[in-house]
PDB file of C-alpha atoms in Angstrom:
ATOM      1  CA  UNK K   1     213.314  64.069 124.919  1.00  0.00           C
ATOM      2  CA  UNK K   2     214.553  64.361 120.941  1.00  0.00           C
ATOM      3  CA  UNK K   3     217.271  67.164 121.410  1.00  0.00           C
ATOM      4  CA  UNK K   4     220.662  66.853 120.579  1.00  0.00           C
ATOM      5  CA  UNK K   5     223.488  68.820 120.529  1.00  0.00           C
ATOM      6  CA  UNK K   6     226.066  68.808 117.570  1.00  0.00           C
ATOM      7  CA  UNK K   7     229.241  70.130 116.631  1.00  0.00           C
ATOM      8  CA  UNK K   8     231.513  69.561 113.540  1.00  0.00           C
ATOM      9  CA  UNK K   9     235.276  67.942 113.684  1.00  0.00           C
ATOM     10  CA  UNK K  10     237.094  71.284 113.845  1.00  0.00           C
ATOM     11  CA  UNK K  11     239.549  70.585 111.328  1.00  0.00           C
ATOM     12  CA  UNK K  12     236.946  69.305 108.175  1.00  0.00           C
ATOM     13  CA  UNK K  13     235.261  72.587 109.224  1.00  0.00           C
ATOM     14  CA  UNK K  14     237.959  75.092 108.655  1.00  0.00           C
ATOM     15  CA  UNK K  15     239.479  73.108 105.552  1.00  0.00           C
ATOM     16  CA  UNK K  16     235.705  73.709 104.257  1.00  0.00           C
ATOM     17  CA  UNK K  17     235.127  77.106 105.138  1.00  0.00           C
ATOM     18  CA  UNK K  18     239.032  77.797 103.603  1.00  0.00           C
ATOM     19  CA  UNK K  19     237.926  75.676 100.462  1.00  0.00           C
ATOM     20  CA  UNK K  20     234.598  78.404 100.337  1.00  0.00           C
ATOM     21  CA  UNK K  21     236.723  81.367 100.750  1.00  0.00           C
ATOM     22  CA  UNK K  22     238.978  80.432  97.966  1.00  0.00           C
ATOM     23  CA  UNK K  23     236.054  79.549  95.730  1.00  0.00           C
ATOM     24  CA  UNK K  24     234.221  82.947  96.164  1.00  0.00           C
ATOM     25  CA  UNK K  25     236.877  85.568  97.235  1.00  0.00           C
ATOM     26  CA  UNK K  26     240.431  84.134  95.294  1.00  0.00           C
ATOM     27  CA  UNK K  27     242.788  82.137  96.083  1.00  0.00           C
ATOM     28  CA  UNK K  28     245.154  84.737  97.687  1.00  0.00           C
ATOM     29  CA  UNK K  29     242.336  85.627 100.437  1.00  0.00           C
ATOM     30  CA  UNK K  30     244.887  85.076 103.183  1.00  0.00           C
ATOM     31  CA  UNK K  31     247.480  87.502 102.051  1.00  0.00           C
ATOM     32  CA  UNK K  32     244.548  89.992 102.519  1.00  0.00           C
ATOM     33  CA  UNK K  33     243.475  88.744 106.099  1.00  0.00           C
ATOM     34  CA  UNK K  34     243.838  85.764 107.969  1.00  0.00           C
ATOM     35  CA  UNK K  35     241.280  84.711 110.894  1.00  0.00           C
ATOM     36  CA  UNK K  36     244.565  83.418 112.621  1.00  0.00           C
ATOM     37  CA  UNK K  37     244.283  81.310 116.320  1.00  0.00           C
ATOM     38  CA  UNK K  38     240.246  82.564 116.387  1.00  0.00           C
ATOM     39  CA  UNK K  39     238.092  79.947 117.822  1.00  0.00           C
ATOM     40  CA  UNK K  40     236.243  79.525 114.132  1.00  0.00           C
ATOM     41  CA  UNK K  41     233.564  76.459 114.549  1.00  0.00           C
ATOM     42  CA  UNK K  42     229.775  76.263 114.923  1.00  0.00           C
ATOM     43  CA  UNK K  43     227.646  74.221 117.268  1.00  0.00           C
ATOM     44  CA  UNK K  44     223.971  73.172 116.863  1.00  0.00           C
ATOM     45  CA  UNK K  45     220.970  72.255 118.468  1.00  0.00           C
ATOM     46  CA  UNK K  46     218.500  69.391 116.879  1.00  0.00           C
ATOM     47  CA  UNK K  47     215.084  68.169 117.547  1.00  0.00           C
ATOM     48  CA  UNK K  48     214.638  65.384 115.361  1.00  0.00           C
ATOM     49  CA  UNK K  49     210.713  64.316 114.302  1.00  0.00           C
ATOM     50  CA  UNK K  50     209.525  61.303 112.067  1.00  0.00           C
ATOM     51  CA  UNK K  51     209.667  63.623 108.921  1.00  0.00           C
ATOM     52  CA  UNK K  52     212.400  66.376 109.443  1.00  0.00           C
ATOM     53  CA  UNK K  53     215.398  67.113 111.680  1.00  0.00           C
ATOM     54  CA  UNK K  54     214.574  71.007 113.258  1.00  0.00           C
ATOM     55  CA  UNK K  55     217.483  72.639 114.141  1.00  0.00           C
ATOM     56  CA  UNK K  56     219.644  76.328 115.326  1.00  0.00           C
ATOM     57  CA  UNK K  57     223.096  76.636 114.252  1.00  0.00           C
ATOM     58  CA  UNK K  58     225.520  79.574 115.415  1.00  0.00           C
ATOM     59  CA  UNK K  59     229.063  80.668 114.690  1.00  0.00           C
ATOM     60  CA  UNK K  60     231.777  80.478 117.586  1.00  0.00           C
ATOM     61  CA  UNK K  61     233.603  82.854 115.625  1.00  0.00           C
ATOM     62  CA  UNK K  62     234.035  86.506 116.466  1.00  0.00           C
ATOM     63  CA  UNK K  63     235.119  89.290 113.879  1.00  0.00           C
ATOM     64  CA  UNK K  64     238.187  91.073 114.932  1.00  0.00           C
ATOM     65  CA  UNK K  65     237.463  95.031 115.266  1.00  0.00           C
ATOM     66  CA  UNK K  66     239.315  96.553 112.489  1.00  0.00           C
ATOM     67  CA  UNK K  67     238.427  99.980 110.474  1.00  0.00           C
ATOM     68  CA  UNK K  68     240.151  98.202 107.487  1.00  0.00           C
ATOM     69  CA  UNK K  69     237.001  97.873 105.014  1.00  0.00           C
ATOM     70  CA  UNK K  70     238.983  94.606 103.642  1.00  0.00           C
ATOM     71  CA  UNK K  71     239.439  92.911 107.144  1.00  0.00           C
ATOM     72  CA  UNK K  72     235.535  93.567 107.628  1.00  0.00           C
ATOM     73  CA  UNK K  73     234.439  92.219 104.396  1.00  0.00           C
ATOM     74  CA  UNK K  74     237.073  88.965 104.870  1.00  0.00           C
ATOM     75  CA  UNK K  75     235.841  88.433 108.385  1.00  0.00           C
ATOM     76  CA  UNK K  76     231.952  88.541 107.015  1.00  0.00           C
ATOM     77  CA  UNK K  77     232.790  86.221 104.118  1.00  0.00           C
ATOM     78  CA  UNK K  78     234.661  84.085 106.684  1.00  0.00           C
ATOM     79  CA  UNK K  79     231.933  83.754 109.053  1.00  0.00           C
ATOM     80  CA  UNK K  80     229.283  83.094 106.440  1.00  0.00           C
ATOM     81  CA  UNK K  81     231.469  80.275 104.766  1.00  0.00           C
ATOM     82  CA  UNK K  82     231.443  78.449 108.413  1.00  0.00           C
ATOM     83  CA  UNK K  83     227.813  78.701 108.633  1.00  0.00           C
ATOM     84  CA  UNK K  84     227.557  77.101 105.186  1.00  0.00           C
ATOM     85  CA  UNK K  85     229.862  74.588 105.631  1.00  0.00           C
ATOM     86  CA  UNK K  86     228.681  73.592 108.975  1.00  0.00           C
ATOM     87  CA  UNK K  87     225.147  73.074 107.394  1.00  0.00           C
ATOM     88  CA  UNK K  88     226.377  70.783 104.774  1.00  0.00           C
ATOM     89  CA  UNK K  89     228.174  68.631 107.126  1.00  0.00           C
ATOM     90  CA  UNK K  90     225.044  68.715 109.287  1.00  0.00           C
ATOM     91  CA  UNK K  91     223.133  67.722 106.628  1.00  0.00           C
ATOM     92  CA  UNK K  92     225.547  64.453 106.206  1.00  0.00           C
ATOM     93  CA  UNK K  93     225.226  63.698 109.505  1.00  0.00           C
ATOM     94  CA  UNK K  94     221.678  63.720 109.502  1.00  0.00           C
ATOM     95  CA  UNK K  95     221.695  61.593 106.352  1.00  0.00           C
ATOM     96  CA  UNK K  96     224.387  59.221 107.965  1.00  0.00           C
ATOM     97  CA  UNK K  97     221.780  58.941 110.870  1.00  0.00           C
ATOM     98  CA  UNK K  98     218.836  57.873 108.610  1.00  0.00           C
ATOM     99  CA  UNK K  99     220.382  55.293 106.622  1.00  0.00           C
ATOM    100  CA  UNK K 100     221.613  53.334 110.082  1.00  0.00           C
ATOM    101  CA  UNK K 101     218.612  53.441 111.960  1.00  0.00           C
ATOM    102  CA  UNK K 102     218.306  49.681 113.024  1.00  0.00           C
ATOM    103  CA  UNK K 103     214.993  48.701 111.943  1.00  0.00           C
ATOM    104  CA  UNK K 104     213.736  50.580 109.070  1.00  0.00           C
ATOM    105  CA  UNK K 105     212.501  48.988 106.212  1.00  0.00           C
ATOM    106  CA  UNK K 106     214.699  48.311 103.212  1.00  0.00           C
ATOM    107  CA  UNK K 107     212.267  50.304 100.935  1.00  0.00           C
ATOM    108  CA  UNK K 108     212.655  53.283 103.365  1.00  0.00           C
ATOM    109  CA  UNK K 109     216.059  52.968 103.408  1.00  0.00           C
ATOM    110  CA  UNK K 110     216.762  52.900  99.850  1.00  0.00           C
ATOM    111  CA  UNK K 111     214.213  56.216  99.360  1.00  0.00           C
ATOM    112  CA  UNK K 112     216.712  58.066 102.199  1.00  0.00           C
ATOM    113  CA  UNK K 113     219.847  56.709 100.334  1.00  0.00           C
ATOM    114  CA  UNK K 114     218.855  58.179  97.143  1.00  0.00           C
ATOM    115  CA  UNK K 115     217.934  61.164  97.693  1.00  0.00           C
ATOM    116  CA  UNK K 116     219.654  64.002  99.944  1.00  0.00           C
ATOM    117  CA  UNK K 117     217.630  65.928 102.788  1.00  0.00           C
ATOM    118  CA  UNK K 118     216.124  69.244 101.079  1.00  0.00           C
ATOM    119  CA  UNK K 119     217.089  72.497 103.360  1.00  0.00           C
ATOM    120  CA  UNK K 120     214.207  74.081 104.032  1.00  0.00           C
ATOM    121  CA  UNK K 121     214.012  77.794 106.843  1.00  0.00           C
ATOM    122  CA  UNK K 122     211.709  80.675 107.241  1.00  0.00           C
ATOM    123  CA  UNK K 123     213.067  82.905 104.685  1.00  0.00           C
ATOM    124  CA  UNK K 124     213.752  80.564 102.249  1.00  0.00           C
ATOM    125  CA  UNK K 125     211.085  79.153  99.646  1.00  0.00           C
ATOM    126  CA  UNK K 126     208.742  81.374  99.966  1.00  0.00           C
ATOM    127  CA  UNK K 127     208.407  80.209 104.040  1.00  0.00           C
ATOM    128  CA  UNK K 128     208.063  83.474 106.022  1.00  0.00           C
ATOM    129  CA  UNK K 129     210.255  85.265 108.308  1.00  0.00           C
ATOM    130  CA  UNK K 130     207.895  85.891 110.860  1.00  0.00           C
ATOM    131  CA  UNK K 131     207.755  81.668 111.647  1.00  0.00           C
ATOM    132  CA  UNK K 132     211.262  82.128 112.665  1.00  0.00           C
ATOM    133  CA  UNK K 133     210.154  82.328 116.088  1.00  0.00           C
ATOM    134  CA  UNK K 134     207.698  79.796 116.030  1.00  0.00           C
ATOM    135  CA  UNK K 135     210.493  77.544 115.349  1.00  0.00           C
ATOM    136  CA  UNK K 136     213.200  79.277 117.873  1.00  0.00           C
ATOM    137  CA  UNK K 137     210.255  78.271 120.615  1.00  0.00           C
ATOM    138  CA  UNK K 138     210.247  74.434 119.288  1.00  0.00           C
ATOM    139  CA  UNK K 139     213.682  73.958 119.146  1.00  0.00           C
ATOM    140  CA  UNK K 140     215.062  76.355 121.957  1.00  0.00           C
ATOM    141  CA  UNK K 141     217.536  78.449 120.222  1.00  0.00           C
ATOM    142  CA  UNK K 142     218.537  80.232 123.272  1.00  0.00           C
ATOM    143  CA  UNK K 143     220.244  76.083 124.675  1.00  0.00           C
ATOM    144  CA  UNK K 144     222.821  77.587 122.104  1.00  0.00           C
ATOM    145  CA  UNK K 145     222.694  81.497 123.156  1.00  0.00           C
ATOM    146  CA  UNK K 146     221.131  82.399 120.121  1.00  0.00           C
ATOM    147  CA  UNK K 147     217.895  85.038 120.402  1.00  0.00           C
ATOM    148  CA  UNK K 148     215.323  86.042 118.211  1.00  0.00           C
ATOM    149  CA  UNK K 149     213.068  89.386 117.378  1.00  0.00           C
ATOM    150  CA  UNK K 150     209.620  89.920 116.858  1.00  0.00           C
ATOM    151  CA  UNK K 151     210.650  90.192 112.803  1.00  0.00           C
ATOM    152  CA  UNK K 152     212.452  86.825 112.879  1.00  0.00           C
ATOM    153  CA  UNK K 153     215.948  88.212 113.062  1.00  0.00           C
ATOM    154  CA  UNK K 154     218.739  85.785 115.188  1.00  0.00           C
ATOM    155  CA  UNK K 155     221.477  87.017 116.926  1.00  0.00           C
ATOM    156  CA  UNK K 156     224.365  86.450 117.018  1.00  0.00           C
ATOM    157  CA  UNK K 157     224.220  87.672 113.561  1.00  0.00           C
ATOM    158  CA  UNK K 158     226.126  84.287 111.956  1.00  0.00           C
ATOM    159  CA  UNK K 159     223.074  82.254 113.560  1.00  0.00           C
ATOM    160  CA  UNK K 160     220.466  80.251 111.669  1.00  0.00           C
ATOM    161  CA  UNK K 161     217.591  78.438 111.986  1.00  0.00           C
ATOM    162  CA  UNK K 162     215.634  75.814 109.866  1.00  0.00           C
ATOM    163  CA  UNK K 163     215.121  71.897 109.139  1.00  0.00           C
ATOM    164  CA  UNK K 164     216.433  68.925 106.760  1.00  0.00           C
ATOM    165  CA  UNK K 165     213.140  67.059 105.579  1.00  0.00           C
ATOM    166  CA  UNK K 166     213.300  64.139 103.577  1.00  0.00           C
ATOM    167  CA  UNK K 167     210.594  61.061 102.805  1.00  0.00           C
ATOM    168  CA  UNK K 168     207.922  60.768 105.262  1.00  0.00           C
ATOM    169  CA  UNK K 169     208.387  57.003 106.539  1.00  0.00           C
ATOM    170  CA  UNK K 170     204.835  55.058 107.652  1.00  0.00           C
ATOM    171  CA  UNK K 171     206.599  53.224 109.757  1.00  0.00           C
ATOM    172  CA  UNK K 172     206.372  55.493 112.812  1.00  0.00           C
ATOM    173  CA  UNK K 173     209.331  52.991 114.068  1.00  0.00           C
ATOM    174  CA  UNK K 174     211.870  54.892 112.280  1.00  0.00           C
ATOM    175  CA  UNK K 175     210.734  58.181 113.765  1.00  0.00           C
ATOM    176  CA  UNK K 176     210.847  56.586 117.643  1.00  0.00           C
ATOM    177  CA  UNK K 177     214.565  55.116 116.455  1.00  0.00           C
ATOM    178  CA  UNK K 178     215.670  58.506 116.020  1.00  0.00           C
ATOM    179  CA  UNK K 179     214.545  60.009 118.407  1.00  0.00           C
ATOM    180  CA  UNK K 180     215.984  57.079 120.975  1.00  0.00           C
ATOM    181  CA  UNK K 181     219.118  57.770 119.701  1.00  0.00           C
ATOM    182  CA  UNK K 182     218.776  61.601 120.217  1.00  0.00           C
ATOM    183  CA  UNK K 183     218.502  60.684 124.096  1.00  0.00           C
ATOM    184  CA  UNK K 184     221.209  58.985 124.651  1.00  0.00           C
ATOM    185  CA  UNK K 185     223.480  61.473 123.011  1.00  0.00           C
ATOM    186  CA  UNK K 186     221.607  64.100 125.024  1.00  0.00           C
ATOM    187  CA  UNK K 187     222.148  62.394 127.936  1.00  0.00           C
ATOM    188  CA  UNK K 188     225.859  62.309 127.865  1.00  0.00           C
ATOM    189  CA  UNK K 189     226.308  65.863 127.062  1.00  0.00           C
ATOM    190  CA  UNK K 190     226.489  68.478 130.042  1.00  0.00           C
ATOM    191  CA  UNK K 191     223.928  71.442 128.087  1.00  0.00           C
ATOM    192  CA  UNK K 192     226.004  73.780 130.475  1.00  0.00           C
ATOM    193  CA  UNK K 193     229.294  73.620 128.544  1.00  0.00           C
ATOM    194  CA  UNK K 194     227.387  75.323 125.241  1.00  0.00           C
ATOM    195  CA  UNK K 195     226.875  78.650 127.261  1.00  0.00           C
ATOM    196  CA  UNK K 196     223.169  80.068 127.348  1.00  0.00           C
ATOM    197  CA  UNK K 197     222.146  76.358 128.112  1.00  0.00           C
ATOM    198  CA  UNK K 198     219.376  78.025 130.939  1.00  0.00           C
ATOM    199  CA  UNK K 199     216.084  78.948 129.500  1.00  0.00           C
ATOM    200  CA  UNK K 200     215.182  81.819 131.886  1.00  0.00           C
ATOM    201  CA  UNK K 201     212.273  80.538 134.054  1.00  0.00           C
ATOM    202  CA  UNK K 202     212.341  77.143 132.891  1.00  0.00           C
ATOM    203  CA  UNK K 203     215.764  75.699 133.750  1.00  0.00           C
ATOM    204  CA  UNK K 204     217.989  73.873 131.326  1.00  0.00           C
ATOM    205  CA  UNK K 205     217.433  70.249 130.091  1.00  0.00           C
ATOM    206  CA  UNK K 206     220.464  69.072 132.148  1.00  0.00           C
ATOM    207  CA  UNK K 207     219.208  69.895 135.444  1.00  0.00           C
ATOM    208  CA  UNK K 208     216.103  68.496 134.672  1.00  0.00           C
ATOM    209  CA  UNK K 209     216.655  65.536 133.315  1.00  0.00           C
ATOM    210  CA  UNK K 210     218.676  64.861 137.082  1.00  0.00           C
ATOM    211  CA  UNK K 211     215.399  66.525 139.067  1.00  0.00           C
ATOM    212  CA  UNK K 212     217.513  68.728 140.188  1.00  0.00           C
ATOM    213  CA  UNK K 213     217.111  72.344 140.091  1.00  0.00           C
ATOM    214  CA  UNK K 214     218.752  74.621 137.865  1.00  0.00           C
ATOM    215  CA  UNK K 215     221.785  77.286 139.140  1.00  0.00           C
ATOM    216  CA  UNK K 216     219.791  80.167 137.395  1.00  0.00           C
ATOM    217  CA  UNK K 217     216.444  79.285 138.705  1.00  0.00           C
ATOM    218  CA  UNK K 218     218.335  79.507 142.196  1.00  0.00           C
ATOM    219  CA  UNK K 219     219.844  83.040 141.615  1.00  0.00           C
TER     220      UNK K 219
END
């Protein structure tokens, strides 16, 4: 088992996200619309590996439906800026959790220090689209209700997929540290409380990590 499931503190989220709106859509974006009490966070699932950290992100928030043209453009800008702020914080967690991994070597350690996880997804750098489900199938995008077509396209439509890579450590130590770690925060979280946690025909992690069978294998 290396999966873990991740979710942002709410609050450095949406200061983010209202930081992002300001910075691309003025300052006085709230006297156009306001996302108000929505439930506006992301969750995420991880497999972490000895080189990269996989992972399938998706927006909890839901756009309002409006036929104002300025509510639907503030509600897409909205989502998108939660979805990029929740991958930069990822990213610093994932960075946090290399540099405290108990027994990697100095040298290692001062390579991850120095230089930030690069971002890397089908559909970006050339990577194609099409590999978008190759990774969905690795990862298990649908533990976070997120599906995938045959062209690579997630849904829900505020969804993404991809991996923070940095060095690649020879001491295959750091890779099995990481991954120990994953467990144990696996462990303690209930995959049901995500939604979607069931793969159909398979059963969901938390069932089977109790040998027990899963509620939607039963139906």
């Amino acid at each position: 088992m290396n999966l873990e499931f991740w979710m942002p503190q709410r609050q450095q989220l949406n200061s983010m996200a209202e930081a992002w709106m300001a910075g691309r859509m003025g300052e006085d974006w709230r006297g156009m619309w306001n996302p108000g009490s929505q439930d506006c966070g992301v969750r995420a699932v991880l497999k972490w590996g000895e080189s990269r950290c996989c992972f399938f992100m998706t927006s909890s928030f839901q756009p309002r439906k409006t036929q104002s043209l300025t509510e639907q453009l503030y509600q897409d800008g909205y989502g998108t800026a939660l979805l990029d702020c929740g991958r930069e914080l990822l990213r610093e967690y994932v960075e946090k959790r290399l540099q405290t991994i108990g027994n990697v070597e100095n040298t290692i350690k001062s390579q991850i220090a120095n230089k930030r996880c690069k971002l890397r997804a089908p559909g970006l750098d050339g990577l194609p689209l099409e590999k978008m489900k190759t990774l969905y199938q690795e990862v298990g995008g649908w533990r976070i209700g997120i599906s995938v077509n045959d062209f690579g396209v997630l849904t829900p439509e505020k969804s993404f997929g991809g991996w923070y890579e940095w060095e690649a450590a020879d001491n295959a130590a750091a890779g099995n540290d990481i991954t120990a770690a994953a467990d144990g925060t696996a462990d303690a979280v209930e995959m049901g409380m995500f939604g979607g946690a069931c793969r159909p025909g398979a059963g969901c992690l938390f069932c089977q990590r109790r040998e027990k069978r899963c509620d939607k294998e039963k139906q």
